[in-house]
Amino acid sequence: MTKISNSTVRRLSIYLRQLEDLMDEGVETVSSARLSELATVKATQLRKDLSFFGSFGVRGLGYSVPKLAARIKTILGLDREWRAVLFGAGSLGRALAGYKGFERHNIRIVGIMDNDPHKVGTTISGIMVHGMDQIGQLKEETGAQIAILAVPGPAARPLSEKIVAAGFFGIVNFAPVRLNLPKGMPLYSVDLSIAFEHVTYKLKETDLGDH
Amino acid sequence: MTKISNSTVRRLSIYLRQLEDLMDEGVETVSSARLSELATVKATQLRKDLSFFGSFGVRGLGYSVPKLAARIKTILGLDREWRAVLFGAGSLGRALAGYKGFERHNIRIVGIMDNDPHKVGTTISGIMVHGMDQIGQLKEETGAQIAILAVPGPAARPLSEKIVAAGFFGIVNFAPVRLNLPKGMPLYSVDLSIAFEHVTYKLKETDLGDH
DNA sequence: TTATGTGAACCGGTTCACAGCT
DNA sequence: AGCTGTGAACCGGTTCACATAA
């Protein structure tokens, strides 16, 4: 199989969400033209993306909405259950603990870890909070594969090393830090600075907001 | 000035953060080799990115850390104050209201809007919560340019239209929805599904996490 | 000698044009 | 006839090679 670009993977997520919206509306079939419009990409882009994984459509007709959704779920690995540990029980951690999307992604949060002794032993959104020193044990007991980092910036880098040592396979990072993981280890960083600075740059560039 | 790619803007944010870390450490000068290493990009990439905006370095020596940081701040529009309204006082909205980075970005949250009458009139992180019907008035009174969307998916699209109508210039969107804004209007979407599905895809691809 | 700045070459992702099914 | 699937062309972003300056 040829190498799939990150852009293609990102768009698959977008297609999947649009397909699920269409399913909610009871739509059975969709053309690449329509689906690409919903995803705000070109129709050829959508077909090319799918072509890397097979041919899921019917020429002259389009794609079966539920079937294509199921195929993309499988491609993205959402057809199996994942277990994740959430690091950090601050305001962001608490927000993530209540995130409804985990169910859709088949991700189960098996534990939350925090340094604050006052939080250890409590539950957040029904999930137990453990002390950071329990990392190895929790990993062993639950077989969690994914670490979600929602700790303050300075804590993130040292913690990421412990996470690697504990045997986690991938990290979703919300801390404003550049992580150096072993080559090939799956990492996705959600960076609020990039988000806000993107918008302030564009606003400045277009001379909007000058009042 | 030639068109700057989104990738370049994104990397400028990354360079800026590394420069600020270096300033905290008291480092005065940095080479493109060292800074690019911290940013995990190629040194030529860094120099090319900067070259679009001018020449800020000294040949044979490197870059002045505080001066380059100041230049990038100016480029990204962080040298002026921005005002933003936060939409949605759920768990994500509350987490964002307490986000420390706004100060660094010179972004001031001038108000929070929510539909829940129980929340209206209260304050979150010292910021007043208003009813959604106050959108036009709040925009007028504060001159806010940026809207931050932290509402549930189904509410996001109709709300985005009201935001456009009210005269906001840019949106940072946290709702899991594809927004259709007027062409050219600055938008950045933070999409948790893409983040988690990126990692599950990579884990599945590399056959890690098979236990 | 060291490190920046940049035109040119390169490469990979996007788009086109059209063949291939139904 | 209609819409998918895909090799080829295209284009823009990345990397290279090296001129330039301290």
CSV table of C-alpha atoms (C1' of nucleotides) in Angstrom, one decimal:
chain,number,residue,atom,x,y,z
A,1,MET,CA,0.0,0.0,0.0
A,2,THR,CA,1.3,3.4,-0.9
A,3,LYS,CA,2.1,5.9,1.8
A,4,ILE,CA,-1.1,7.8,2.9
A,5,SER,CA,-0.5,11.5,3.5
A,6,ASN,CA,-1.7,13.2,6.8
A,7,SER,CA,-3.9,15.4,4.7
A,8,THR,CA,-5.8,12.4,3.4
A,9,VAL,CA,-6.2,11.0,6.8
A,10,ARG,CA,-7.5,14.4,8.1
A,11,ARG,CA,-10.0,14.6,5.2
A,12,LEU,CA,-11.2,11.0,5.9
A,13,SER,CA,-12.3,12.2,9.4
A,14,ILE,CA,-14.2,15.1,7.7
A,15,TYR,CA,-15.9,12.8,5.2
A,16,LEU,CA,-16.9,10.5,8.1
A,17,ARG,CA,-18.6,13.3,10.0
A,18,GLN,CA,-20.5,14.4,7.0
A,19,LEU,CA,-21.6,10.9,6.3
A,20,GLU,CA,-22.9,10.5,9.8
A,21,ASP,CA,-24.8,13.7,9.5
A,22,LEU,CA,-26.3,12.3,6.3
A,23,MET,CA,-27.2,9.1,8.1
A,24,ASP,CA,-29.0,11.1,10.7
A,25,GLU,CA,-31.0,12.7,8.0
A,26,GLY,CA,-31.8,9.3,6.5
A,27,VAL,CA,-30.0,9.8,3.3
A,28,GLU,CA,-29.1,6.5,1.7
A,29,THR,CA,-26.9,7.5,-1.2
A,30,VAL,CA,-24.5,10.3,-1.9
A,31,SER,CA,-22.4,11.4,-4.9
A,32,SER,CA,-18.8,12.5,-4.6
A,33,ALA,CA,-19.9,15.9,-5.8
A,34,ARG,CA,-22.4,16.3,-3.0
A,35,LEU,CA,-20.2,14.8,-0.2
A,36,SER,CA,-17.2,16.9,-1.3
A,37,GLU,CA,-19.3,20.0,-1.2
A,38,LEU,CA,-20.3,19.2,2.4
A,39,ALA,CA,-16.6,18.6,3.3
A,40,THR,CA,-15.5,21.7,1.4
A,41,VAL,CA,-13.1,19.9,-0.8
A,42,LYS,CA,-13.0,19.2,-4.6
A,43,ALA,CA,-14.9,16.1,-5.8
A,44,THR,CA,-11.7,14.7,-7.4
A,45,GLN,CA,-9.9,15.1,-4.1
A,46,LEU,CA,-12.5,13.0,-2.3
A,47,ARG,CA,-12.4,10.3,-5.0
A,48,LYS,CA,-8.6,10.2,-5.0
A,49,ASP,CA,-8.5,10.0,-1.2
A,50,LEU,CA,-10.9,7.0,-1.2
A,51,SER,CA,-9.1,5.3,-4.1
A,52,PHE,CA,-6.0,4.8,-1.9
A,53,PHE,CA,-8.1,2.3,0.1
A,54,GLY,CA,-10.3,0.7,-2.6
A,55,SER,CA,-13.3,1.4,-4.7
A,56,PHE,CA,-16.4,1.9,-2.6
A,57,GLY,CA,-18.8,3.6,-5.0
A,58,VAL,CA,-21.1,2.5,-7.8
A,59,ARG,CA,-20.4,4.2,-11.1
A,60,GLY,CA,-23.4,6.2,-12.3
A,61,LEU,CA,-24.9,6.2,-8.9
A,62,GLY,CA,-22.6,7.2,-6.0
A,63,TYR,CA,-21.8,5.9,-2.6
A,64,SER,CA,-24.0,4.1,-0.1
A,65,VAL,CA,-23.9,6.4,2.9
A,66,PRO,CA,-23.9,3.7,5.7
A,67,LYS,CA,-21.5,1.5,3.8
A,68,LEU,CA,-18.9,4.2,3.1
A,69,ALA,CA,-19.2,5.4,6.7
A,70,ALA,CA,-18.5,1.9,7.9
A,71,ARG,CA,-15.5,1.6,5.6
A,72,ILE,CA,-14.0,4.9,6.7
A,73,LYS,CA,-14.5,3.9,10.3
A,74,THR,CA,-12.6,0.7,9.7
A,75,ILE,CA,-9.8,2.6,7.9
A,76,LEU,CA,-9.5,5.1,10.8
A,77,GLY,CA,-9.4,2.2,13.3
A,78,LEU,CA,-12.7,3.1,14.9
A,79,ASP,CA,-14.0,-0.5,14.5
A,80,ARG,CA,-12.2,-1.6,17.6
A,81,GLU,CA,-12.1,-0.3,21.1
A,82,TRP,CA,-9.3,1.9,22.3
A,83,ARG,CA,-8.3,2.6,25.9
A,84,ALA,CA,-6.8,6.0,26.9
A,85,VAL,CA,-5.5,7.6,30.0
A,86,LEU,CA,-6.1,11.3,30.5
A,87,PHE,CA,-3.2,13.2,32.1
A,88,GLY,CA,-4.2,16.4,33.9
A,89,ALA,CA,-7.4,17.1,35.8
A,90,GLY,CA,-7.4,20.9,35.4
A,91,SER,CA,-10.1,22.8,33.6
A,92,LEU,CA,-9.0,21.4,30.2
A,93,GLY,CA,-8.7,17.8,31.5
A,94,ARG,CA,-12.2,18.1,33.0
A,95,ALA,CA,-13.6,19.4,29.8
A,96,LEU,CA,-12.0,16.5,27.9
A,97,ALA,CA,-13.3,14.0,30.5
A,98,GLY,CA,-16.8,15.0,29.5
A,99,TYR,CA,-16.2,15.0,25.8
A,100,LYS,CA,-19.0,13.2,24.1
A,101,GLY,CA,-17.0,12.3,21.0
A,102,PHE,CA,-15.0,9.5,22.8
A,103,GLU,CA,-17.9,7.2,22.4
A,104,ARG,CA,-18.1,7.8,18.7
A,105,HIS,CA,-14.4,7.1,18.4
A,106,ASN,CA,-14.7,3.9,20.4
A,107,ILE,CA,-12.2,5.4,22.9
A,108,ARG,CA,-12.7,4.6,26.6
A,109,ILE,CA,-11.0,6.8,29.2
A,110,VAL,CA,-9.9,4.2,31.7
A,111,GLY,CA,-8.4,6.7,34.2
A,112,ILE,CA,-7.3,10.2,34.9
A,113,MET,CA,-3.9,11.1,36.4
A,114,ASP,CA,-3.1,14.2,38.4
A,115,ASN,CA,-0.4,15.3,40.9
A,116,ASP,CA,-2.9,17.1,43.2
A,117,PRO,CA,-3.5,14.9,46.2
A,118,HIS,CA,-6.9,16.5,46.7
A,119,LYS,CA,-8.0,15.2,43.4
A,120,VAL,CA,-6.6,11.7,43.7
A,121,GLY,CA,-9.4,9.3,44.7
A,122,THR,CA,-12.2,11.5,43.4
A,123,THR,CA,-14.0,10.9,40.1
A,124,ILE,CA,-14.5,13.2,37.2
A,125,SER,CA,-17.3,12.4,34.8
A,126,GLY,CA,-17.4,9.0,36.5
A,127,ILE,CA,-13.7,8.3,35.9
A,128,MET,CA,-11.3,7.7,38.8
A,129,VAL,CA,-8.4,10.1,39.4
A,130,HIS,CA,-5.1,8.4,40.2
A,131,GLY,CA,-1.7,9.8,41.4
A,132,MET,CA,0.9,10.2,38.7
A,133,ASP,CA,3.1,7.5,40.3
A,134,GLN,CA,0.5,5.0,39.4
A,135,ILE,CA,1.2,5.4,35.7
A,136,GLY,CA,3.0,2.0,35.2
A,137,GLN,CA,0.4,0.1,37.2
A,138,LEU,CA,-2.6,1.7,35.4
A,139,LYS,CA,-1.1,1.0,32.0
A,140,GLU,CA,-0.5,-2.6,33.0
A,141,GLU,CA,-4.0,-3.2,34.4
A,142,THR,CA,-5.9,-1.5,31.7
A,143,GLY,CA,-3.8,-2.1,28.6
A,144,ALA,CA,-4.4,1.5,27.6
A,145,GLN,CA,-2.7,2.4,24.3
A,146,ILE,CA,-3.3,6.1,24.1
A,147,ALA,CA,-2.2,9.0,26.4
A,148,ILE,CA,-4.0,12.3,26.4
A,149,LEU,CA,-1.9,15.1,27.7
A,150,ALA,CA,-3.8,18.0,29.3
A,151,VAL,CA,-1.1,19.2,31.7
A,152,PRO,CA,0.6,22.6,31.9
A,153,GLY,CA,3.4,23.3,29.4
A,154,PRO,CA,6.4,22.8,31.7
A,155,ALA,CA,5.1,19.4,32.9
A,156,ALA,CA,4.5,18.0,29.5
A,157,ARG,CA,7.9,17.1,28.3
A,158,PRO,CA,9.1,15.2,31.3
A,159,LEU,CA,5.7,13.5,31.5
A,160,SER,CA,5.9,12.5,27.9
A,161,GLU,CA,9.1,10.5,28.6
A,162,LYS,CA,7.4,8.7,31.4
A,163,ILE,CA,4.5,7.9,29.1
A,164,VAL,CA,6.8,6.5,26.5
A,165,ALA,CA,8.6,4.4,29.2
A,166,ALA,CA,5.3,3.1,30.5
A,167,GLY,CA,4.6,1.6,27.1
A,168,PHE,CA,1.9,3.8,25.7
A,169,PHE,CA,1.8,3.7,21.9
A,170,GLY,CA,0.4,7.1,20.9
A,171,ILE,CA,-0.2,10.6,22.4
A,172,VAL,CA,-2.8,13.3,21.8
A,173,ASN,CA,-1.2,16.4,23.2
A,174,PHE,CA,-3.0,19.5,24.3
A,175,ALA,CA,0.0,21.1,26.1
A,176,PRO,CA,1.7,24.1,24.4
A,177,VAL,CA,5.0,22.2,23.9
A,178,ARG,CA,6.9,20.5,21.1
A,179,LEU,CA,7.3,16.9,22.1
A,180,ASN,CA,10.2,14.7,21.0
A,181,LEU,CA,8.9,11.2,20.8
A,182,PRO,CA,10.6,8.1,19.4
A,183,LYS,CA,10.5,8.2,15.6
A,184,GLY,CA,7.3,6.8,14.3
A,185,MET,CA,5.3,7.1,17.5
A,186,PRO,CA,1.9,8.5,16.7
A,187,LEU,CA,1.4,12.0,18.0
A,188,TYR,CA,-1.2,14.7,17.3
A,189,SER,CA,-0.9,18.1,19.0
A,190,VAL,CA,-3.8,20.4,19.4
A,191,ASP,CA,-2.2,23.8,19.7
A,192,LEU,CA,-4.4,26.8,20.8
A,193,SER,CA,-1.6,29.3,20.1
A,194,ILE,CA,-1.5,28.2,16.4
A,195,ALA,CA,-5.3,28.5,16.3
A,196,PHE,CA,-5.5,32.0,17.7
A,197,GLU,CA,-2.4,33.3,15.9
A,198,HIS,CA,-3.7,32.0,12.6
A,199,VAL,CA,-6.7,34.2,13.0
A,200,THR,CA,-4.9,37.3,14.3
A,201,TYR,CA,-2.5,37.0,11.4
A,202,LYS,CA,-5.3,36.8,8.8
A,203,LEU,CA,-7.1,39.7,10.4
A,204,LYS,CA,-4.1,41.8,10.4
A,205,GLU,CA,-3.2,40.8,6.8
A,206,THR,CA,-6.6,41.7,5.4
A,207,ASP,CA,-6.7,44.9,7.5
A,208,LEU,CA,-10.0,43.8,9.0
A,209,GLY,CA,-10.6,44.7,12.5
A,210,ASP,CA,-9.0,48.1,12.2
A,211,HIS,CA,-11.3,50.2,14.3
B,1,MET,CA,4.3,40.7,-0.9
B,2,THR,CA,3.9,37.1,-2.1
B,3,LYS,CA,1.2,35.0,-0.7
B,4,ILE,CA,2.2,33.4,2.6
B,5,SER,CA,1.1,29.7,3.0
B,6,ASN,CA,-0.8,28.6,6.0
B,7,SER,CA,2.0,26.2,6.8
B,8,THR,CA,4.4,29.1,7.1
B,9,VAL,CA,2.0,31.0,9.4
B,10,ARG,CA,1.6,27.8,11.5
B,11,ARG,CA,5.4,27.4,11.8
B,12,LEU,CA,5.9,31.1,12.8
B,13,SER,CA,3.7,30.3,15.8
B,14,ILE,CA,6.0,27.4,16.7
B,15,TYR,CA,9.1,29.5,16.2
B,16,LEU,CA,7.7,32.2,18.5
B,17,ARG,CA,7.0,29.7,21.3
B,18,GLN,CA,10.5,28.3,21.1
B,19,LEU,CA,12.0,31.8,21.1
B,20,GLU,CA,10.0,32.7,24.2
B,21,ASP,CA,11.2,29.6,25.9
B,22,LEU,CA,14.8,30.6,25.0
B,23,MET,CA,14.1,34.1,26.4
B,24,ASP,CA,13.0,32.5,29.7
B,25,GLU,CA,16.3,30.7,29.7
B,26,GLY,CA,18.2,34.0,29.1
B,27,VAL,CA,19.5,32.9,25.7
B,28,GLU,CA,20.5,36.0,23.7
B,29,THR,CA,21.3,34.6,20.3
B,30,VAL,CA,20.2,31.5,18.3
B,31,SER,CA,21.2,30.0,15.0
B,32,SER,CA,18.6,28.8,12.5
B,33,ALA,CA,20.1,25.3,13.0
B,34,ARG,CA,19.3,25.4,16.8
B,35,LEU,CA,16.0,27.0,16.5
B,36,SER,CA,14.8,24.8,13.8
B,37,GLU,CA,15.8,21.8,15.9
B,38,LEU,CA,13.6,23.0,18.7
B,39,ALA,CA,10.8,23.5,16.3
B,40,THR,CA,11.4,20.1,14.6
B,41,VAL,CA,11.7,21.6,11.1
B,42,LYS,CA,14.6,21.9,8.7
B,43,ALA,CA,16.9,24.9,9.1
B,44,THR,CA,16.4,25.9,5.5
B,45,GLN,CA,12.7,25.8,6.0
B,46,LEU,CA,13.0,28.2,8.9
B,47,ARG,CA,15.2,30.6,7.0
B,48,LYS,CA,12.9,30.4,4.0
B,49,ASP,CA,9.8,31.2,6.2
B,50,LEU,CA,11.5,34.2,7.7
B,51,SER,CA,12.8,35.4,4.3
B,52,PHE,CA,9.2,36.1,3.2
B,53,PHE,CA,9.0,38.9,5.7
B,54,GLY,CA,12.6,40.3,5.7
B,55,SER,CA,16.1,39.4,6.9
B,56,PHE,CA,16.3,39.4,10.6
B,57,GLY,CA,19.6,37.5,11.2
B,58,VAL,CA,23.2,38.3,11.2
B,59,ARG,CA,25.4,36.2,8.9
B,60,GLY,CA,28.0,34.2,10.7
B,61,LEU,CA,26.2,34.8,14.0
B,62,GLY,CA,22.5,34.0,14.0
B,63,TYR,CA,19.4,35.7,15.3
B,64,SER,CA,18.8,37.9,18.3
B,65,VAL,CA,16.3,36.0,20.3
B,66,PRO,CA,14.3,38.9,21.7
B,67,LYS,CA,14.4,40.8,18.4
B,68,LEU,CA,13.2,37.9,16.3
B,69,ALA,CA,10.5,37.1,18.8
B,70,ALA,CA,9.3,40.7,18.6
B,71,ARG,CA,9.3,40.6,14.8
B,72,ILE,CA,7.3,37.4,14.7
B,73,LYS,CA,4.8,38.8,17.2
B,74,THR,CA,4.3,41.8,14.9
B,75,ILE,CA,4.0,39.6,11.9
B,76,LEU,CA,1.3,37.5,13.6
B,77,GLY,CA,-0.6,40.6,14.8
B,78,LEU,CA,0.2,40.1,18.5
B,79,ASP,CA,1.5,43.6,18.8
B,80,ARG,CA,-2.0,45.0,19.1
B,81,GLU,CA,-4.9,44.2,21.4
B,82,TRP,CA,-7.7,42.0,20.1
B,83,ARG,CA,-11.1,41.6,21.7
B,84,ALA,CA,-13.0,38.3,21.5
B,85,VAL,CA,-16.4,37.0,22.6
B,86,LEU,CA,-16.7,33.4,23.8
B,87,PHE,CA,-19.8,31.6,22.7
B,88,GLY,CA,-20.8,28.7,25.0
B,89,ALA,CA,-20.4,28.3,28.7
B,90,GLY,CA,-20.3,24.5,28.9
B,91,SER,CA,-17.2,22.6,30.1
B,92,LEU,CA,-15.2,23.5,27.0
B,93,GLY,CA,-16.2,27.2,27.2
B,94,ARG,CA,-15.2,27.3,30.9
B,95,ALA,CA,-11.9,25.7,30.1
B,96,LEU,CA,-11.3,28.3,27.4
B,97,ALA,CA,-12.3,31.2,29.7
B,98,GLY,CA,-9.5,30.2,32.0
B,99,TYR,CA,-6.9,29.8,29.2
B,100,LYS,CA,-3.7,31.5,30.2
B,101,GLY,CA,-2.5,32.0,26.6
B,102,PHE,CA,-5.0,34.8,25.8
B,103,GLU,CA,-2.7,37.2,27.6
B,104,ARG,CA,0.2,36.2,25.6
B,105,HIS,CA,-1.8,36.6,22.4
B,106,ASN,CA,-3.0,40.0,23.5
B,107,ILE,CA,-6.6,38.7,23.2
B,108,ARG,CA,-9.1,40.0,25.8
B,109,ILE,CA,-12.3,38.0,26.3
B,110,VAL,CA,-14.9,40.8,26.7
B,111,GLY,CA,-17.9,38.6,27.3
B,112,ILE,CA,-19.3,35.1,27.3
B,113,MET,CA,-22.6,34.2,25.7
B,114,ASP,CA,-24.9,31.3,26.6
B,115,ASN,CA,-28.5,30.3,26.1
B,116,ASP,CA,-28.9,28.9,29.6
B,117,PRO,CA,-30.8,31.6,31.7
B,118,HIS,CA,-29.2,30.1,34.9
B,119,LYS,CA,-25.8,31.1,33.6
B,120,VAL,CA,-26.7,34.6,32.3
B,121,GLY,CA,-25.7,37.2,34.8
B,122,THR,CA,-23.0,35.1,36.4
B,123,THR,CA,-19.3,35.4,35.8
B,124,ILE,CA,-16.8,32.8,34.7
B,125,SER,CA,-13.1,33.5,35.3
B,126,GLY,CA,-14.2,37.0,36.0
B,127,ILE,CA,-16.0,37.4,32.7
B,128,MET,CA,-19.7,38.3,32.5
B,129,VAL,CA,-22.1,35.8,30.8
B,130,HIS,CA,-24.8,37.3,28.6
B,131,GLY,CA,-27.8,35.9,26.8
B,132,MET,CA,-27.3,35.0,23.1
B,133,ASP,CA,-29.8,37.7,22.1
B,134,GLN,CA,-27.3,40.3,23.3
B,135,ILE,CA,-24.9,39.5,20.5
B,136,GLY,CA,-25.4,42.6,18.4
B,137,GLN,CA,-25.3,44.9,21.5
B,138,LEU,CA,-22.2,43.3,22.9
B,139,LYS,CA,-20.4,43.5,19.6
B,140,GLU,CA,-21.2,47.2,19.3
B,141,GLU,CA,-20.2,48.1,22.8
B,142,THR,CA,-16.9,46.2,22.9
B,143,GLY,CA,-15.8,46.4,19.3
B,144,ALA,CA,-14.9,42.7,19.5
B,145,GLN,CA,-13.4,41.3,16.3
B,146,ILE,CA,-13.1,37.6,17.1
B,147,ALA,CA,-15.7,35.0,17.9
B,148,ILE,CA,-14.7,31.9,19.8
B,149,LEU,CA,-17.2,29.1,19.2
B,150,ALA,CA,-17.5,26.5,22.0
B,151,VAL,CA,-21.1,25.4,21.6
B,152,PRO,CA,-22.5,21.9,20.7
B,153,GLY,CA,-22.3,20.9,17.1
B,154,PRO,CA,-26.0,21.4,16.1
B,155,ALA,CA,-25.9,25.0,17.4
B,156,ALA,CA,-22.7,26.0,15.7
B,157,ARG,CA,-23.9,26.6,12.1
B,158,PRO,CA,-26.9,28.8,12.8
B,159,LEU,CA,-24.9,30.7,15.4
B,160,SER,CA,-22.0,31.3,12.9
B,161,GLU,CA,-24.5,33.1,10.7
B,162,LYS,CA,-25.5,35.4,13.5
B,163,ILE,CA,-21.9,36.0,14.2
B,164,VAL,CA,-21.2,37.0,10.7
B,165,ALA,CA,-24.3,39.2,10.6
B,166,ALA,CA,-23.2,40.9,13.9
B,167,GLY,CA,-20.0,42.0,12.2
B,168,PHE,CA,-17.4,39.8,13.7
B,169,PHE,CA,-14.3,39.5,11.5
B,170,GLY,CA,-12.9,36.1,12.4
B,171,ILE,CA,-13.9,32.9,14.1
B,172,VAL,CA,-12.0,30.3,16.1
B,173,ASN,CA,-14.2,27.2,16.0
B,174,PHE,CA,-14.2,24.3,18.5
B,175,ALA,CA,-17.5,22.8,17.4
B,176,PRO,CA,-17.4,19.6,15.4
B,177,VAL,CA,-18.9,21.2,12.4
B,178,ARG,CA,-17.8,22.4,8.9
B,179,LEU,CA,-18.6,26.1,8.8
B,180,ASN,CA,-19.4,28.0,5.6
B,181,LEU,CA,-18.3,31.6,6.1
B,182,PRO,CA,-18.1,34.4,3.6
B,183,LYS,CA,-15.1,33.8,1.3
B,184,GLY,CA,-11.9,35.2,2.9
B,185,MET,CA,-13.2,35.4,6.4
B,186,PRO,CA,-10.6,34.1,8.8
B,187,LEU,CA,-11.5,30.8,10.3
B,188,TYR,CA,-9.5,28.2,12.3
B,189,SER,CA,-11.2,25.1,13.4
B,190,VAL,CA,-9.9,22.9,16.3
B,191,ASP,CA,-11.3,19.5,15.6
B,192,LEU,CA,-10.9,16.8,18.3
B,193,SER,CA,-12.2,14.1,16.0
B,194,ILE,CA,-9.4,14.7,13.6
B,195,ALA,CA,-6.9,14.6,16.5
B,196,PHE,CA,-8.1,11.3,17.9
B,197,GLU,CA,-8.8,9.7,14.6
B,198,HIS,CA,-5.3,10.7,13.4
B,199,VAL,CA,-3.8,8.7,16.3
B,200,THR,CA,-6.1,5.7,16.0
B,201,TYR,CA,-5.3,5.5,12.3
B,202,LYS,CA,-1.6,5.6,12.9
B,203,LEU,CA,-1.9,3.0,15.7
B,204,LYS,CA,-3.8,0.7,13.5
B,205,GLU,CA,-1.5,1.3,10.5
B,206,THR,CA,1.6,0.4,12.4
B,207,ASP,CA,-0.1,-2.5,14.1
B,208,LEU,CA,0.8,-1.1,17.4
B,209,GLY,CA,-1.6,-1.5,20.2
B,210,ASP,CA,-2.5,-5.0,19.2
B,211,HIS,CA,-2.8,-6.7,22.5
C,1,DT,C1',35.1,30.3,9.1
C,2,DT,C1',30.5,30.5,10.2
C,3,DA,C1',25.8,31.2,9.4
C,4,DT,C1',22.2,33.8,6.7
C,5,DG,C1',19.3,34.6,2.5
C,6,DT,C1',17.6,33.0,-1.9
C,7,DG,C1',17.1,31.4,-6.9
C,8,DA,C1',16.7,26.8,-8.7
C,9,DA,C1',15.6,22.0,-8.5
C,10,DC,C1',12.9,18.8,-6.5
C,11,DC,C1',9.0,16.4,-4.8
C,12,DG,C1',4.6,15.3,-3.2
C,13,DG,C1',-0.1,16.5,-3.0
C,14,DT,C1',-3.9,18.4,-5.9
C,15,DT,C1',-6.3,18.8,-10.1
C,16,DC,C1',-7.3,17.5,-14.7
C,17,DA,C1',-8.9,14.6,-18.4
C,18,DC,C1',-10.8,10.8,-19.6
C,19,DA,C1',-11.3,5.7,-19.4
C,20,DG,C1',-14.3,2.4,-17.2
C,21,DC,C1',-18.6,0.6,-15.1
C,22,DT,C1',-23.5,0.4,-14.2
D,1,DA,C1',-26.3,9.1,-19.6
D,2,DG,C1',-24.2,9.5,-15.2
D,3,DC,C1',-20.8,9.1,-11.8
D,4,DT,C1',-16.7,6.7,-10.2
D,5,DG,C1',-11.7,5.5,-10.5
D,6,DT,C1',-7.1,6.8,-11.9
D,7,DG,C1',-2.8,7.8,-14.8
D,8,DA,C1',-0.8,12.1,-16.1
D,9,DA,C1',-0.2,17.0,-15.8
D,10,DC,C1',0.2,20.6,-12.8
D,11,DC,C1',1.4,23.5,-9.0
D,12,DG,C1',3.0,25.0,-4.7
D,13,DG,C1',5.7,24.1,-0.8
D,14,DT,C1',10.2,22.0,0.6
D,15,DT,C1',14.9,21.3,0.0
D,16,DC,C1',19.3,22.1,-2.2
D,17,DA,C1',23.3,24.6,-3.5
D,18,DC,C1',25.7,28.4,-3.1
D,19,DA,C1',26.3,33.4,-3.2
D,20,DT,C1',26.7,36.8,0.4
D,21,DA,C1',28.0,39.0,4.5
D,22,DA,C1',30.1,39.3,9.3
